[in-house]
GROMACS .gro file of C-alpha atoms in nm:
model
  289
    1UNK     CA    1  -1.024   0.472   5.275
    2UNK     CA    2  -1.110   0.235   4.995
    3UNK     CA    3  -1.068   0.487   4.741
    4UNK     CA    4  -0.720   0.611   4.904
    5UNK     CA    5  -0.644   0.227   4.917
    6UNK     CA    6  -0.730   0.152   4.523
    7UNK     CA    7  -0.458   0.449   4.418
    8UNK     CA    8  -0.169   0.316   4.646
    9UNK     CA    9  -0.232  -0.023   4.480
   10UNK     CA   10  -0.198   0.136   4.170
   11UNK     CA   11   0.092   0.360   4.209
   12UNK     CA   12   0.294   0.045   4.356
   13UNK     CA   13   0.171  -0.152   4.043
   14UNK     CA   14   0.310   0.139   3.803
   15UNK     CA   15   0.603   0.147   3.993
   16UNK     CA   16   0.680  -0.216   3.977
   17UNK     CA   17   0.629  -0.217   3.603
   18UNK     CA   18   0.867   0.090   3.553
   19UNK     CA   19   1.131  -0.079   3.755
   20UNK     CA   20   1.147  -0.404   3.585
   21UNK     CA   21   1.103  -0.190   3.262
   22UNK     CA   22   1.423   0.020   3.379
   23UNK     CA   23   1.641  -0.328   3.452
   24UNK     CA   24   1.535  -0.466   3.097
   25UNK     CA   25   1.689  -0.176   2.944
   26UNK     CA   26   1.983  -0.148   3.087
   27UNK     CA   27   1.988  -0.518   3.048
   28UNK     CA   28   1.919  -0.538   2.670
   29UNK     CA   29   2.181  -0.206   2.596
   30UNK     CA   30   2.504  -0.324   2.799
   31UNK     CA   31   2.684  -0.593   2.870
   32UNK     CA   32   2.653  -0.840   3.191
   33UNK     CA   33   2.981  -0.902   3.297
   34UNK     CA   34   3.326  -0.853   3.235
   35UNK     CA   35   3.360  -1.156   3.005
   36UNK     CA   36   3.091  -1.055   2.800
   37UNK     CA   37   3.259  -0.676   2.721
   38UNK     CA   38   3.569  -0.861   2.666
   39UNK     CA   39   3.381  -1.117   2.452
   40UNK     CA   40   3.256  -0.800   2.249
   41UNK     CA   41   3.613  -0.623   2.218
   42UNK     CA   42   3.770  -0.930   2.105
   43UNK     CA   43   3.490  -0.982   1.841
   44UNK     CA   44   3.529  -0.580   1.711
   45UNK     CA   45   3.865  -0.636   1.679
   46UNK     CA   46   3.835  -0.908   1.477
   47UNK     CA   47   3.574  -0.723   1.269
   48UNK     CA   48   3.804  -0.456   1.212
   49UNK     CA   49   4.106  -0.642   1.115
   50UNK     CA   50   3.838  -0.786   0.852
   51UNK     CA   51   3.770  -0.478   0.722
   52UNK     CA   52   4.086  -0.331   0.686
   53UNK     CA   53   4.205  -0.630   0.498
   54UNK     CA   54   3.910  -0.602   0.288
   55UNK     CA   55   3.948  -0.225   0.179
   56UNK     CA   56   4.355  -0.342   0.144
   57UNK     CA   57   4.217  -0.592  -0.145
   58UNK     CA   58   3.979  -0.397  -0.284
   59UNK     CA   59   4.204  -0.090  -0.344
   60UNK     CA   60   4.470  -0.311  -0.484
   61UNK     CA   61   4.239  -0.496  -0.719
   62UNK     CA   62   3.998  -0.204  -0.862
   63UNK     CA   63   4.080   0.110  -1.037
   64UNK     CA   64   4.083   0.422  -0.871
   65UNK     CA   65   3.747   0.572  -0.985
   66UNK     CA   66   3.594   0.264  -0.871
   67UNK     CA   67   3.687   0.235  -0.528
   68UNK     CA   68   3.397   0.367  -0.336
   69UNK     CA   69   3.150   0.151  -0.526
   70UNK     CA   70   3.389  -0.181  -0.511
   71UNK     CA   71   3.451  -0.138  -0.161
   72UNK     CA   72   3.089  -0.060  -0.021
   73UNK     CA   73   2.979  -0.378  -0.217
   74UNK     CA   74   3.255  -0.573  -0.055
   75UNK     CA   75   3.172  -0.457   0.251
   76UNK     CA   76   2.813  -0.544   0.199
   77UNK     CA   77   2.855  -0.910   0.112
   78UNK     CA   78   3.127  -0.909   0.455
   79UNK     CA   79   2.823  -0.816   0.640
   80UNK     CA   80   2.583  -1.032   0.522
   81UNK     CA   81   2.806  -1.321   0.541
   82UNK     CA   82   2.967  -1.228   0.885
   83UNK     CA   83   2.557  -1.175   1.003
   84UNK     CA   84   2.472  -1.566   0.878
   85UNK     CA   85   2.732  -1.682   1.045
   86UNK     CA   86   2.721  -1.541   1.380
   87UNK     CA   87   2.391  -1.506   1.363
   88UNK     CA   88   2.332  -1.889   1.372
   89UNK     CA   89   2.594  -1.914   1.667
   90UNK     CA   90   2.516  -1.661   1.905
   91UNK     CA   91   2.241  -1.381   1.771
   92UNK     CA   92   2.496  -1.128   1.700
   93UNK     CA   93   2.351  -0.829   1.372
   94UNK     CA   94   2.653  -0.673   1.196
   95UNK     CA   95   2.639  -0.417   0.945
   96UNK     CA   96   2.938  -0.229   0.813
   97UNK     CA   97   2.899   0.072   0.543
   98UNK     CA   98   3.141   0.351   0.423
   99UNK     CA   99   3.147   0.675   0.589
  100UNK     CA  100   3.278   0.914   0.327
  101UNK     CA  101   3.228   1.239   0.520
  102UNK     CA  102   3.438   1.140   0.779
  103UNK     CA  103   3.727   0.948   0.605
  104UNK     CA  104   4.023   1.111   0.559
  105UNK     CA  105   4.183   1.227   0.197
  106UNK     CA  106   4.086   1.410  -0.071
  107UNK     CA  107   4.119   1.411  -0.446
  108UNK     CA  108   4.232   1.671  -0.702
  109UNK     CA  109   4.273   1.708  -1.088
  110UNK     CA  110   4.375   1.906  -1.367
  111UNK     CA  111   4.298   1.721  -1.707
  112UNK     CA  112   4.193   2.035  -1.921
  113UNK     CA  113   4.407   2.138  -2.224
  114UNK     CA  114   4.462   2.515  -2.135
  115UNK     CA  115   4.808   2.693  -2.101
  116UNK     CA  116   4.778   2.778  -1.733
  117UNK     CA  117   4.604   2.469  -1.641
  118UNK     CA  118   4.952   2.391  -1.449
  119UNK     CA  119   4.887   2.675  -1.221
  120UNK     CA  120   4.707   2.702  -0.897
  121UNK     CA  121   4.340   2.649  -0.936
  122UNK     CA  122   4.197   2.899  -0.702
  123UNK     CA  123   4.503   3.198  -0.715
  124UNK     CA  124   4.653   3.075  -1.055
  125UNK     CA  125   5.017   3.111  -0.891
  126UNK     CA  126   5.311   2.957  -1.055
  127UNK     CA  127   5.445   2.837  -0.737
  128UNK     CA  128   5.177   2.676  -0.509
  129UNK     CA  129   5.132   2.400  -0.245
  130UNK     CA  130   4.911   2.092  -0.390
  131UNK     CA  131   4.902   1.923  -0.056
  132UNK     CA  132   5.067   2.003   0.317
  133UNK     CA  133   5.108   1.749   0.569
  134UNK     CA  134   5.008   1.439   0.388
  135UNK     CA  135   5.118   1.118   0.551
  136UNK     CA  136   4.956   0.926   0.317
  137UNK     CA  137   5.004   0.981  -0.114
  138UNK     CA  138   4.774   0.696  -0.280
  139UNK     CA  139   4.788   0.865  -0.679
  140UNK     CA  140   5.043   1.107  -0.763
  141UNK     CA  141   5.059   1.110  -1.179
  142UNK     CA  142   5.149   1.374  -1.419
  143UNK     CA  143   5.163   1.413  -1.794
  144UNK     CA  144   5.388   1.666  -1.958
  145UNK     CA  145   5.350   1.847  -2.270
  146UNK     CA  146   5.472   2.150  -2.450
  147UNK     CA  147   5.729   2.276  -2.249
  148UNK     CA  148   5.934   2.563  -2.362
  149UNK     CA  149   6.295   2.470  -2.442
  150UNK     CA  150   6.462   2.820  -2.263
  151UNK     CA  151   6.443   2.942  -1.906
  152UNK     CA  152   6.390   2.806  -1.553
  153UNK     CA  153   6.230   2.444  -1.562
  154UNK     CA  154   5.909   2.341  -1.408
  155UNK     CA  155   5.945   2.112  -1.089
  156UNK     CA  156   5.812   1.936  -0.840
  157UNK     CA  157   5.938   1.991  -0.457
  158UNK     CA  158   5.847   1.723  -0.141
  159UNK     CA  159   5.918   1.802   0.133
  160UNK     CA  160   5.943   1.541   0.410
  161UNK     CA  161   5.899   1.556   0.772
  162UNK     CA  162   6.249   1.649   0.859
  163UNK     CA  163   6.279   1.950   0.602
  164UNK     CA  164   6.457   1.735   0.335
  165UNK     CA  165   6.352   1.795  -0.001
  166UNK     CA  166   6.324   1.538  -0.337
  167UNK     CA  167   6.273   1.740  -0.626
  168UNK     CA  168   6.195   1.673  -0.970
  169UNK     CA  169   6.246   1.940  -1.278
  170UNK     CA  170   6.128   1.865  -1.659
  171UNK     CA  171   6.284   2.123  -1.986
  172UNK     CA  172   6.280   2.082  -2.282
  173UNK     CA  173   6.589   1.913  -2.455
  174UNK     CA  174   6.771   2.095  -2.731
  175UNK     CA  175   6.831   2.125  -3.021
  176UNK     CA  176   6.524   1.808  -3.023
  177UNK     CA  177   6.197   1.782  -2.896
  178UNK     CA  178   6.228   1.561  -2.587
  179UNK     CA  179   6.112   1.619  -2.271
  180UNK     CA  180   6.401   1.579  -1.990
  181UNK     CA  181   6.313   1.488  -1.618
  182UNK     CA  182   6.595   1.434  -1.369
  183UNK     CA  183   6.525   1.419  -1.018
  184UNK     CA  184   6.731   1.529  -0.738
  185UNK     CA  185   6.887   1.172  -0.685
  186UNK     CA  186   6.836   1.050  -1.074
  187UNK     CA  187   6.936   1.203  -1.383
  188UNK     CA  188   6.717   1.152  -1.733
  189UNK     CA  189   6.468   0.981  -1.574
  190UNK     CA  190   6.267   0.910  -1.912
  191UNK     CA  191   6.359   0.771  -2.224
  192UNK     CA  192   6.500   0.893  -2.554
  193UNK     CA  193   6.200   0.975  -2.773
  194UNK     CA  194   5.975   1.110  -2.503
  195UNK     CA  195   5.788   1.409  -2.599
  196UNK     CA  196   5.507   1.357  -2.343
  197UNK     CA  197   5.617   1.174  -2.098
  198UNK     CA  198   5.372   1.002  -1.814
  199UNK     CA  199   5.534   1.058  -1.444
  200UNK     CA  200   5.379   0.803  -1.164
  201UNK     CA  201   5.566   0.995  -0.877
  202UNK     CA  202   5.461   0.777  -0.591
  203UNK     CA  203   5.555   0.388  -0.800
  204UNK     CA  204   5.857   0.611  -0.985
  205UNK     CA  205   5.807   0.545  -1.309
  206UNK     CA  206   5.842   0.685  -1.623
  207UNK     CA  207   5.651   0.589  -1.953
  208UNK     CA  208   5.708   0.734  -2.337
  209UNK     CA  209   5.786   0.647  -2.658
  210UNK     CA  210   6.090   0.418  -2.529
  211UNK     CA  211   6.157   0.184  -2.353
  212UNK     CA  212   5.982   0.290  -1.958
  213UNK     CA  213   6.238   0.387  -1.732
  214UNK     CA  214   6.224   0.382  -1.297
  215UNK     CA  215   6.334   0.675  -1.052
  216UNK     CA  216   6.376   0.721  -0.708
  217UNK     CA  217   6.034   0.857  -0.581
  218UNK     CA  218   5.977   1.077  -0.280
  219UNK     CA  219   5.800   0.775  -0.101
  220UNK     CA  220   6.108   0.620  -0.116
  221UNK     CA  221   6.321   0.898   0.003
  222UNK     CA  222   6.127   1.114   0.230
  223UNK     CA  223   5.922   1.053   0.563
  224UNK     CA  224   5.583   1.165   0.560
  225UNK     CA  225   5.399   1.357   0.614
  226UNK     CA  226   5.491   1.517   0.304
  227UNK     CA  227   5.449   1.894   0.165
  228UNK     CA  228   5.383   1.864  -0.217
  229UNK     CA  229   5.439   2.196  -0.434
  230UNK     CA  230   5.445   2.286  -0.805
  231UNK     CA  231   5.737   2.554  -0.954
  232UNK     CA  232   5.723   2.771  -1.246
  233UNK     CA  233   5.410   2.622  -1.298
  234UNK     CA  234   5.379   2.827  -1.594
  235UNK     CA  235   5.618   2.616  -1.788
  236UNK     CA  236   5.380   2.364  -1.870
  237UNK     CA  237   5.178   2.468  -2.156
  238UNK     CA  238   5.009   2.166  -2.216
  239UNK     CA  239   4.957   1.796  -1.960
  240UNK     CA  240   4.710   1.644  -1.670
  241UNK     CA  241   4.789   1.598  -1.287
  242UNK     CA  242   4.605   1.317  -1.087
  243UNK     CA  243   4.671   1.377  -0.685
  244UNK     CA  244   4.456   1.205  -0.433
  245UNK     CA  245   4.619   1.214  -0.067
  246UNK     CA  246   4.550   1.306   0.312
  247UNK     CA  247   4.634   1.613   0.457
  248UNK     CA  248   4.533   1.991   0.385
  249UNK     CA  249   4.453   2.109   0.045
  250UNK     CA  250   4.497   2.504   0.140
  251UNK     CA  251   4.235   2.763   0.091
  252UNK     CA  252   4.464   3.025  -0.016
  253UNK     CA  253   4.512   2.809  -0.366
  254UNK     CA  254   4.196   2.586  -0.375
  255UNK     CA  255   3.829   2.696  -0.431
  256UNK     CA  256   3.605   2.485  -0.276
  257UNK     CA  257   3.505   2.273  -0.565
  258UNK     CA  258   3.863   2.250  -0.661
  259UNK     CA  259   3.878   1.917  -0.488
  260UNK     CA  260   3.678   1.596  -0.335
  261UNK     CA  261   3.663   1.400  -0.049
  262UNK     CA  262   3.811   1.065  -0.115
  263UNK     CA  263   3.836   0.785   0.159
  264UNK     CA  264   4.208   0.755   0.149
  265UNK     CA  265   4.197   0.661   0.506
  266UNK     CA  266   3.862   0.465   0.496
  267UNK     CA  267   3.570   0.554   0.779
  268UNK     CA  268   3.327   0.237   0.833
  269UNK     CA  269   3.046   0.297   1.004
  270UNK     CA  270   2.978   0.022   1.250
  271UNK     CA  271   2.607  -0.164   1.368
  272UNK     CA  272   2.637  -0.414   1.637
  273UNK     CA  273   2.335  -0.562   1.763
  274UNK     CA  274   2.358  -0.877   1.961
  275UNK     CA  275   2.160  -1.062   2.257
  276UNK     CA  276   2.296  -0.889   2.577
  277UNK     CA  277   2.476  -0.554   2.379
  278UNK     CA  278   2.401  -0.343   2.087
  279UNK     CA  279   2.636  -0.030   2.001
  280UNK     CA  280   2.678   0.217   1.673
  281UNK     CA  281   3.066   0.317   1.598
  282UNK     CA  282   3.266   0.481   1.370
  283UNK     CA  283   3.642   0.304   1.289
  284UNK     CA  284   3.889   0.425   1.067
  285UNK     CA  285   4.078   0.199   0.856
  286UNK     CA  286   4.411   0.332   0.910
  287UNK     CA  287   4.636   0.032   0.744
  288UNK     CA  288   4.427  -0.014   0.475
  289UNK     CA  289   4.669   0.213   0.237
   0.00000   0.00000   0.00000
């Protein structure tokens, strides 16, 4: 009986411990009340609004190669100052780093110097889709060179979300060496003396030996999401394209390694640690574009 006595005692002290263990827990992981989540909500909104405004700045104020490295150091010295000060008034751990694998967009280049380094990279087609679906086009540049004076010109189709189309064609200008671009809403684009003219298609501009002339760009004319294709890509015997946007880069063009990811849509991962709640999330920064 004593024996059978001791064990009882000790299987109600075990389970005492494990309870009080259990409400701890659940304690220290949710929150208490429905202030307190709506305390919390309020205070992730606020964080995100932060950070959105933050990757707005930094992508405005650093050049494009250094984005990723600008912005994870802003978002660094956000965190450590958003930490101290909450920290001091109410216990509250925040930590905010970039997610590249899951942000949206992705980046693609041709810079070499070879004849068919217009044409697709993975089929080498003269007429090929850069980019379907993108509703959001941060870097859309293009340098032209050596384009034969005869024949069908190389251009650039959008399509928009309703099926309308801006267009933009380049040929060479006889009997001189100039390089003509008229879009499908402005004619001779760049100026007089351009032999290699520099096209930013999403600001519409147009730089060269002259004076630098403005267009009506897609952005301006379309709706996304936008389909972005290159014609008679073998027309361009010589220039560079820049194109970093959202949307599907398709396999039947690209290789692989053909392209990068590139947080056009920035993904943050998210540490919240605080005295009654603690949570790990991922937010996209959808208006930070």
């Amino acid at each position: 009986m004593l024996v059978g006595g001791i064990a009882i005692a000790i299987v109600f002290l075990l389970s005492i411990i494990l309870t009080n263990s259990l409400v701890v827990t659940s304690y220290t992981a949710t929150p208490e009340s429905a202030d307190r989540i709506e305390e919390v909500e309020d205070r992730e909104t606020a964080v995100q609004q932060d950070l959105t405004t933050i990757a707005t700045a930094v992508r405005s104020n650093t050049t494009f190669s250094n984005y990723n490295s600008s912005l994870n150091a802003s978002l660094r010295n956000y965190t450590r100052y958003r930490t101290r000060v909450s920290g001091s008034q109410s216990g509250v751990y925040i930590n905010a780093t970039l997610n590249r694998t899951a942000s949206e967009g992705n980046f693609t280049s041709q810079t070499g110097s070879s004849p068919t380094n217009f044409k697709s990279p993975g089929g080498n087609d003269n007429d090929w889709t850069l980019a379907d679906g993108a509703d959001r086009v941060l870097l859309f540049n293009v340098t032209l060179s050596n384009i034969p004076s005869a024949g069908v010109p190389f251009s650039i189709r959008v399509t928009g979300a309703t099926g309308s189309t801006w267009t933009l064609e380049a040929s060479r200008s006889p009997p001189g060496n100039d390089i003509q671009v008229d879009t499908s809403v402005t004619s001779d684009v760049c100026p007089s003396g351009t032999s290699d003219p520099e096209l930013n298609l999403t600001a519409g501009t147009c730089e060269g030996g002259g004076d630098n002339e403005t267009f009506t760009s897609f952005v301006d004319t379309l709706n996304e999401p936008y389909t972005i294709e290159f014609r008679n890509a073998q027309k361009v015997n010589g220039g560079k394209y820049w194109l970093a946007s959202t949307g599907e880069f398709p396999s039947s063009y690209y290789d692989p390694s053909d392209y990068s990811t590139f947080p056009i849509v920035p993904a943050v991962d998210l540490t919240y640690t605080g005295p009654q709640t603690g949570y790990n999330r991922t937010i996209m920064l959808e208006n930070s574009t």
